[in-house]
Structure formats: structure tokens, C-alpha cells
Coordinates of C-alpha atoms in Angstrom, one line a residue:
Chain A
N1 CA 131.8 -26.2 46.4
A2 CA 130.2 -22.9 47.6
G3 CA 131.8 -22.7 51.1
V4 CA 131.2 -19.2 52.5
T5 CA 129.2 -16.9 50.3
Q6 CA 129.0 -13.2 50.9
T7 CA 126.8 -10.6 49.3
P8 CA 127.0 -7.9 48.0
K9 CA 130.6 -7.8 46.8
F10 CA 130.6 -4.0 46.4
Q11 CA 128.4 -1.4 48.0
V12 CA 128.5 2.4 48.3
L13 CA 126.5 3.9 51.1
K14 CA 125.7 7.4 52.2
T15 CA 126.5 8.4 55.7
G16 CA 123.6 7.5 58.0
Q17 CA 122.2 4.8 55.8
S18 CA 121.8 1.3 57.1
M19 CA 122.5 -1.9 55.3
T20 CA 123.0 -5.6 55.8
L21 CA 125.9 -7.7 54.5
Q22 CA 124.7 -11.3 53.9
C23 CA 126.8 -14.4 54.8
A24 CA 125.9 -18.0 54.2
Q25 CA 127.9 -21.2 54.6
D26 CA 127.0 -24.7 53.4
M27 CA 129.6 -26.6 55.4
N28 CA 127.4 -27.1 58.5
H29 CA 129.9 -25.1 60.6
E30 CA 128.9 -24.1 64.1
Y31 CA 131.1 -21.0 64.3
M32 CA 130.8 -18.0 62.1
S33 CA 132.4 -14.6 62.4
W34 CA 132.8 -11.2 60.7
Y35 CA 136.2 -9.4 60.3
R36 CA 137.0 -6.1 58.8
Q37 CA 140.2 -5.4 56.9
D38 CA 141.8 -2.0 56.9
P39 CA 145.1 -0.9 55.4
G40 CA 148.0 -1.3 57.9
M41 CA 145.8 -3.0 60.5
G42 CA 145.3 -6.5 59.3
L43 CA 142.0 -8.1 60.0
R44 CA 140.0 -7.4 63.2
L45 CA 137.1 -9.4 64.6
I46 CA 133.7 -7.6 64.7
H47 CA 131.3 -10.2 66.0
Y48 CA 131.1 -13.9 66.2
S49 CA 128.7 -16.8 66.8
V50 CA 129.3 -20.2 68.2
G51 CA 125.9 -21.5 67.1
A52 CA 122.4 -20.6 66.2
G53 CA 120.9 -18.1 68.7
I54 CA 124.3 -17.3 70.2
T55 CA 126.4 -14.2 69.3
D56 CA 129.1 -12.2 71.0
Q57 CA 131.2 -9.1 70.4
G58 CA 134.7 -9.2 69.0
E59 CA 137.4 -6.5 69.1
V60 CA 135.6 -3.8 67.1
P61 CA 131.8 -4.3 67.5
N62 CA 130.6 -0.7 67.7
G63 CA 128.2 0.3 64.9
Y64 CA 127.4 -3.2 63.9
N65 CA 124.7 -5.7 64.8
V66 CA 124.4 -9.4 64.2
S67 CA 122.0 -12.3 64.6
R68 CA 122.2 -16.0 64.0
S69 CA 118.7 -17.6 63.5
T70 CA 120.0 -20.6 61.5
T71 CA 123.3 -22.5 61.3
E72 CA 123.8 -21.4 57.7
D73 CA 123.3 -17.6 57.9
F74 CA 125.1 -14.8 59.8
P75 CA 124.2 -11.4 58.5
L76 CA 126.0 -8.2 59.6
R77 CA 124.0 -5.0 59.9
L78 CA 125.4 -1.5 59.8
L79 CA 123.0 0.5 61.8
S80 CA 123.9 4.1 60.7
A81 CA 126.9 4.0 58.3
A82 CA 129.8 6.3 59.0
P83 CA 132.9 7.0 56.8
S84 CA 135.0 5.1 59.4
Q85 CA 133.2 1.9 58.4
T86 CA 134.6 2.1 54.9
S87 CA 136.4 -1.2 54.8
V88 CA 136.6 -4.7 53.4
Y89 CA 134.4 -7.1 55.3
F90 CA 135.0 -10.8 55.5
C91 CA 132.7 -13.5 56.8
A92 CA 134.4 -16.6 58.0
S93 CA 133.4 -19.9 59.5
S94 CA 134.9 -22.9 61.2
Y95 CA 133.8 -26.3 62.3
S96 CA 133.5 -25.2 65.9
G97 CA 134.2 -22.3 68.1
S98 CA 137.0 -24.1 69.9
P99 CA 140.3 -22.1 69.6
G100 CA 142.6 -23.2 66.9
N101 CA 139.9 -24.4 64.4
T102 CA 140.8 -23.3 60.9
I103 CA 138.6 -20.5 59.7
Y104 CA 137.5 -20.3 56.1
F105 CA 136.7 -17.0 54.6
G106 CA 134.2 -15.7 52.1
E107 CA 135.3 -13.6 49.1
G108 CA 134.9 -10.3 50.9
S109 CA 132.6 -7.3 50.6
W110 CA 134.0 -3.9 49.7
L111 CA 132.0 -1.2 51.4
T112 CA 132.5 2.6 50.9
V113 CA 130.7 5.1 53.0
V114 CA 130.5 8.6 51.5
Chain B
A1 CA 147.9 -10.3 75.1
Q2 CA 148.0 -11.9 71.7
K3 CA 150.0 -10.1 69.0
V4 CA 151.4 -11.0 65.6
T5 CA 154.1 -8.9 63.9
Q6 CA 154.9 -9.0 60.3
A7 CA 157.7 -6.4 60.0
Q8 CA 158.1 -6.7 56.2
T9 CA 155.4 -4.5 54.7
E10 CA 156.4 -5.1 51.1
I11 CA 158.8 -7.4 49.3
S12 CA 159.8 -7.6 45.7
V13 CA 161.7 -10.5 44.2
V14 CA 162.6 -11.6 40.7
E15 CA 160.9 -14.7 39.5
K16 CA 162.7 -17.9 40.6
E17 CA 164.3 -16.3 43.6
D18 CA 163.6 -17.7 47.0
V19 CA 161.8 -15.4 49.5
T20 CA 161.1 -15.7 53.2
L21 CA 158.2 -13.9 54.9
D22 CA 158.7 -13.3 58.6
C23 CA 156.2 -13.7 61.4
V24 CA 156.8 -13.1 65.1
Y25 CA 154.1 -13.7 67.6
E26 CA 153.4 -12.9 71.3
T27 CA 151.2 -15.0 73.5
R28 CA 150.9 -16.1 77.1
D29 CA 149.1 -19.3 76.1
T30 CA 151.0 -22.5 76.4
T31 CA 148.7 -24.0 73.7
Y32 CA 148.2 -22.0 70.6
Y33 CA 147.8 -22.2 66.9
L34 CA 149.5 -20.4 64.0
F35 CA 148.2 -19.9 60.5
W36 CA 149.2 -18.4 57.2
Y37 CA 146.7 -17.1 54.7
K38 CA 147.2 -15.8 51.2
Q39 CA 145.3 -12.9 49.7
P40 CA 145.8 -12.7 45.9
P41 CA 144.9 -9.5 44.0
S42 CA 141.4 -10.9 43.5
G43 CA 140.9 -10.3 47.2
E44 CA 139.8 -13.6 48.8
L45 CA 141.7 -15.1 51.7
V46 CA 143.0 -18.5 51.2
F47 CA 144.1 -20.8 54.0
L48 CA 147.6 -22.2 53.6
I49 CA 148.7 -23.9 56.8
R50 CA 147.9 -24.5 60.5
R51 CA 150.4 -25.3 63.1
N52 CA 149.9 -26.1 66.8
S53 CA 152.4 -25.1 69.5
F54 CA 153.4 -28.6 70.3
D55 CA 154.5 -29.4 66.8
E56 CA 157.7 -27.7 65.9
Q57 CA 158.4 -29.9 62.9
N58 CA 159.0 -27.9 59.8
E59 CA 156.6 -28.5 57.0
I60 CA 157.1 -28.5 53.3
S61 CA 154.3 -28.4 50.7
G62 CA 155.7 -28.2 47.1
R63 CA 157.5 -24.8 46.8
Y64 CA 156.2 -23.7 50.2
S65 CA 157.9 -24.4 53.5
W66 CA 157.3 -23.2 57.1
N67 CA 159.8 -22.9 59.9
F68 CA 158.3 -22.8 63.4
Q69 CA 160.7 -21.9 66.2
K70 CA 159.2 -21.5 69.7
S71 CA 162.5 -20.3 71.1
T72 CA 162.2 -17.1 68.9
S73 CA 158.4 -17.0 68.7
S74 CA 158.6 -17.1 65.0
F75 CA 156.7 -18.9 62.2
N76 CA 158.4 -18.0 59.0
F77 CA 157.2 -18.8 55.5
T78 CA 159.5 -19.5 52.6
I79 CA 158.6 -19.7 49.0
T80 CA 161.2 -21.5 46.8
A81 CA 161.7 -20.6 43.2
S82 CA 159.0 -17.9 43.3
Q83 CA 156.5 -17.5 40.5
V84 CA 154.4 -14.5 39.4
V85 CA 151.3 -16.4 40.7
D86 CA 152.8 -16.0 44.2
S87 CA 152.2 -12.3 44.1
A88 CA 149.8 -11.6 46.9
V89 CA 149.5 -10.3 50.4
Y90 CA 150.3 -12.9 53.0
F91 CA 148.9 -12.9 56.5
C92 CA 150.2 -14.7 59.6
A93 CA 147.6 -15.3 62.4
L94 CA 147.5 -16.6 65.9
S95 CA 144.7 -18.3 67.9
G96 CA 145.1 -19.4 71.5
L97 CA 143.3 -21.3 74.2
M98 CA 142.8 -18.1 76.2
N99 CA 140.9 -16.6 73.2
T100 CA 137.2 -16.3 73.4
G101 CA 135.3 -17.7 70.4
N102 CA 138.2 -18.8 68.3
Q103 CA 139.3 -15.2 67.7
F104 CA 142.2 -14.9 65.3
Y105 CA 144.8 -12.2 65.7
F106 CA 146.3 -11.2 62.4
G107 CA 149.5 -9.5 61.5
T108 CA 149.3 -6.5 59.2
G109 CA 150.4 -8.6 56.2
T110 CA 153.3 -8.7 53.8
S111 CA 152.8 -7.7 50.2
L112 CA 154.9 -9.9 47.9
T113 CA 155.5 -8.9 44.3
V114 CA 157.2 -11.4 42.0
I115 CA 158.6 -9.7 39.0
P116 CA 158.8 -11.7 35.8

């Protein structure tokens, strides 16, 4: 019962470094997405994908890059980390990209940029 | 524009008390979906319920119940006879047909503490 798996769970980066948050799902879901959670702001959509080879921007895409080469994987890249990217990141998936499909989350990745 | 408001930032109750978490939403969609998620201290987000805009029937699942009222744009969540394990942050979320890519709009969450 893996569901959505994210790695790493915790990471500390220095300003300017790059890194990739990994996300994999084993539910054969078409839709995958990345959210960030910040205090007092709920969760906000960064990027999403409705299928392999298709990605699009969400509400807060700046400073992040994504690709979707397989149905299972949807990595999130931080190009040049900034302190403002200190956050908790959640990968999520749903059966399809049609509005209203329930999204299921990974366990989260806690990222600190110093 | 889509918006979800959870005005209660923090709530504390004594074990076995009932507690209601409020959720008010805004949308121009005529078809939309409402959700509740639970985030326990361990940090993961757990799906609790999904409701579509055409189904205003209240739902009960064990100690949990949900009251959906389109007239007041509210989707409130009640925990009956609260337990310490209910301590968590609870998020209400909205997804509508006008959204692109199944985007969810989340409220800022309500942190519930159940005191033993």
C-alpha cells in the first residue's frame, strides 16, 4: 500500500543550491501535482501534470521546475534555492485531471533553505 | 475566483466534547466539489470526505459528520465525543469545473487540540 511516496523527508539547503524532490505513485494515476504548505497560507499549487509528457504551472511556480517522463514519477526541481522556498512540500495524485477528483497526498518533504 | 475561509485558527476542547469546524467557500462555478483533509502531528494529509455541489445531504461517518449548506456556502465538520487522536490540523478545500488541472483551493486550516 505505498500510494504516493516522497523523498527526502527532510532536507537543509544553502541559498543558491539546487535539488530535486522525488515523487512516485503506484496507483496508475494520470494526474500528479506539487503543493507547498506555509504557515497561515494553507496549501498552494506549484505545478501539475495531467499525464506523461504534459505539465503546467499552478499558482506559485516561480523557482521550480517539473517534468513527467513516466506515469509514476513527478520530480520537483528547485533551480537555485532561496530562503523563501523554506516550506513543506506535498506531492499529490488523482485518478484523472478532471476537476473534483480526490487527490491523495504523500507524507511531505520538509525543506529548509539557509 | 475560488476561495475557502476557515475563520477558526485554533480550537481547544476537552475530551468527549463535541466540536464544529467551520468552512465557508466562494465560487462562481455551479458545479464544484468540497473536501476535508486531516493533518495529524506526524504531518501527512489524510483525505476525509468529498462532496459535490448537487448533493446537500448531510453525511455521518462514525463520530464525524458534515453539514453542507449551499444557501450559506458552508461545509462544516463536526466531531462528536472528541478524542485525543482527533488532535490535528483540519483543512477544507474546494475544486470547481472552472479550475484548470484539478487545482484545489485550500483554507488556512483549523488546529484542533483535544485535551485529555
